[in-house]
XYZ file of C-alpha atoms in Angstrom:
233
model
C -0.104 -0.268 0.242
C 2.958 1.509 -0.286
C 1.340 5.292 -1.437
C -1.474 4.731 -0.727
C -2.402 6.789 1.976
C -0.699 10.097 2.102
C -1.468 13.258 4.784
C -4.218 15.543 3.067
C -2.432 18.312 1.028
C -2.960 20.582 3.711
C -4.104 20.636 7.353
C -7.675 22.519 8.385
C -7.435 22.002 12.017
C -6.306 24.338 14.099
C -3.405 23.356 16.043
C -2.683 25.088 19.883
C 0.118 24.938 22.519
C 0.583 24.661 25.524
C -0.095 28.376 26.125
C -3.680 27.465 25.909
C -5.810 28.385 28.095
C -8.867 26.225 29.789
C -10.847 29.567 29.938
C -9.539 30.455 25.982
C -10.040 26.638 24.700
C -13.859 26.637 26.034
C -14.286 29.507 24.860
C -12.438 29.094 20.802
C -13.404 25.190 21.243
C -15.914 23.509 23.079
C -18.505 23.959 22.096
C -17.255 25.121 17.654
C -14.452 23.287 16.439
C -12.010 19.831 16.653
C -8.179 21.604 17.453
C -5.004 19.938 17.783
C -3.302 19.861 20.771
C 0.390 19.091 21.221
C 2.235 19.981 24.357
C -0.491 19.694 26.547
C 0.885 15.930 28.462
C 3.495 14.360 29.004
C 3.463 10.413 28.108
C 6.916 9.066 27.608
C 6.461 6.615 30.756
C 2.412 5.609 28.589
C 4.259 5.493 24.873
C 7.785 3.182 26.909
C 4.740 0.813 27.787
C 3.621 0.849 24.103
C 5.739 -0.714 22.337
C 5.084 -4.172 20.574
C 7.922 -6.155 23.148
C 5.598 -4.598 26.779
C 2.417 -5.311 25.428
C 2.890 -8.837 23.979
C 4.822 -9.474 26.861
C 2.193 -8.000 29.243
C -0.915 -8.977 27.534
C -0.080 -11.484 24.807
C -2.142 -14.049 26.045
C -4.916 -12.151 27.042
C -7.903 -11.858 24.908
C -9.198 -9.034 23.583
C -12.630 -8.743 21.369
C -12.401 -6.504 18.522
C -14.895 -4.649 16.962
C -15.662 -4.771 13.166
C -14.591 -1.553 10.830
C -17.790 0.245 10.104
C -19.759 3.111 11.238
C -21.965 0.473 12.429
C -19.811 -3.061 14.288
C -22.152 -5.748 13.825
C -19.822 -8.242 13.595
C -17.116 -9.011 17.463
C -14.951 -11.463 17.345
C -13.021 -12.351 20.823
C -9.031 -13.592 20.323
C -5.698 -13.673 21.912
C -4.091 -10.569 21.684
C -0.512 -12.316 20.397
C -2.664 -13.947 17.873
C -3.800 -10.037 16.285
C -1.000 -8.511 16.194
C 0.752 -11.771 14.674
C -1.989 -12.196 12.358
C -4.217 -9.964 11.521
C -2.286 -6.388 12.766
C -1.203 -6.060 8.307
C -2.006 -3.081 5.729
C -5.674 -2.878 5.042
C -6.380 -4.250 1.960
C -8.713 -1.495 -0.567
C -11.290 -4.598 -1.342
C -12.629 -5.635 1.966
C -15.219 -4.154 3.492
C -15.929 -3.067 6.778
C -16.979 -5.695 8.236
C -14.895 -8.113 7.171
C -11.750 -5.678 8.934
C -11.608 -6.278 11.777
C -10.308 -3.157 14.902
C -8.757 -3.150 17.747
C -10.181 -0.017 19.315
C -12.831 -0.211 22.333
C -14.278 -2.897 24.352
C -10.446 -3.499 26.417
C -11.455 -4.804 29.311
C -10.424 -2.399 32.817
C -9.436 -5.321 34.592
C -6.711 -6.864 32.564
C -5.242 -3.345 30.729
C -6.448 -0.819 34.349
C -2.412 -0.761 34.410
C -1.290 0.213 31.806
C -4.075 2.789 31.896
C -3.397 4.165 35.348
C -0.044 5.846 33.290
C -1.626 7.736 30.395
C -1.832 10.880 31.643
C -5.146 12.789 29.956
C -5.644 16.102 28.698
C -6.533 17.962 31.471
C -9.307 20.049 29.844
C -13.083 18.554 30.791
C -16.029 19.499 30.102
C -18.736 20.505 32.825
C -20.973 17.864 33.021
C -18.754 14.935 31.303
C -16.357 12.144 32.444
C -13.541 10.093 31.157
C -13.552 6.617 29.205
C -11.156 5.057 27.460
C -10.369 3.532 24.996
C -6.891 2.383 23.705
C -6.571 0.782 19.981
C -3.701 -0.553 17.631
C -4.124 -1.118 13.732
C -2.623 -1.416 10.746
C -1.996 1.103 7.641
C -4.772 1.526 5.384
C -7.154 0.271 8.634
C -9.651 2.652 10.354
C -13.526 3.872 11.028
C -15.550 5.478 8.813
C -18.165 8.580 10.231
C -19.525 8.276 12.881
C -20.005 10.438 15.374
C -20.853 10.453 19.448
C -19.630 12.752 22.534
C -17.918 14.693 22.422
C -13.542 13.261 23.655
C -9.422 13.434 22.511
C -8.195 11.721 20.713
C -3.455 10.636 21.376
C -1.838 8.373 18.915
C 1.063 6.877 20.863
C 3.156 5.095 18.265
C 1.831 5.833 14.296
C 0.199 8.959 12.260
C -3.018 9.301 12.297
C -5.242 10.981 9.441
C -8.570 11.950 10.820
C -11.398 13.578 9.179
C -14.489 15.557 10.637
C -17.865 17.459 9.291
C -19.399 19.618 11.929
C -22.705 18.106 12.845
C -25.013 19.870 10.490
C -22.977 18.653 7.903
C -23.348 14.639 6.505
C -20.798 13.336 4.483
C -21.367 11.488 1.447
C -20.108 7.990 2.951
C -21.222 4.444 2.472
C -21.355 2.444 6.455
C -19.680 -0.901 5.187
C -17.235 1.471 2.937
C -13.346 1.855 4.813
C -12.124 4.842 5.360
C -9.273 3.848 2.663
C -11.646 2.818 -0.619
C -14.201 6.078 0.762
C -10.793 8.123 0.417
C -9.354 6.915 -2.946
C -13.517 7.340 -3.914
C -15.636 9.647 -3.433
C -12.465 11.786 -1.642
C -11.379 12.886 -5.268
C -15.184 14.259 -6.355
C -16.043 16.500 -3.948
C -16.137 19.363 -4.988
C -13.806 22.342 -2.266
C -16.795 23.144 -0.405
C -18.109 19.351 0.664
C -14.175 18.486 2.128
C -13.670 18.004 5.609
C -11.692 19.780 7.678
C -8.157 17.115 7.878
C -5.343 16.733 9.055
C -2.461 14.322 10.520
C -2.161 13.471 13.763
C 1.431 12.574 15.696
C 2.678 10.553 18.288
C 2.308 13.016 21.348
C -0.507 15.599 19.416
C -4.095 15.401 21.162
C -6.985 16.371 18.237
C -10.592 17.912 20.921
C -13.553 16.880 18.735
C -16.052 18.742 19.969
C -19.740 16.554 20.652
C -21.870 14.877 17.672
C -19.225 16.107 14.686
C -18.489 13.503 12.106
C -15.211 11.827 11.810
C -14.247 8.730 10.593
C -9.713 7.993 10.628
C -6.464 6.692 8.707
C -3.670 4.882 10.055
C -0.984 6.148 7.189
C 1.008 3.577 9.747
C 0.481 1.217 11.604
C -1.032 3.153 14.628
C -1.010 2.348 18.938
C -3.187 5.087 20.238
C -5.438 6.388 22.703
C -9.129 8.543 22.970
C -10.671 9.897 25.697
C -14.031 9.521 25.065
C -15.818 12.309 27.293
C -19.207 11.319 28.858
């Protein structure tokens, strides 16, 4: 798949650094638009625990629950974590449907994976009336989830790069729920008029994307990626 999962030509999501205050975050982004934050957390200790070798040593024999990579995630499959890493962690087949693509994200066992999650430092900015919940994921190059929406949250890349596509709640994107993001990028995206293109950007290790409530979003892992989201429910 070399060359088939490029970064966007121009990032259209605003970036902010550690100088962003909570009041400014609430005023400019919390309820209105996404933002990429850099330097707001230090997860070097968590990153050191998320190498292939460390994760396999700690969790290789333990079962993980995989979801299909479509908008509705109809099917769940349980298998040992080592089997997922060694057999399914590979580049996305562009011709494969989302319902035939298994994806490790969410559905984490918080009893067994809890010691790892305790080492993660989430962004300090909270939305009043919400409480955080983590979802941890590992996926191959070209994989991702098609457009969907839910409550607000953060997504941090630990290893790899993740390309995001986002639309506001009042602008439903053109997509098929069982088409992978990679297929959508090849088939639908090139024909979109400029005014109908999503906000988009590639998030790199150490960067955290914030997305507001009910914003449509799709993701595309440009490399084999490790990532964690903090959903504000």
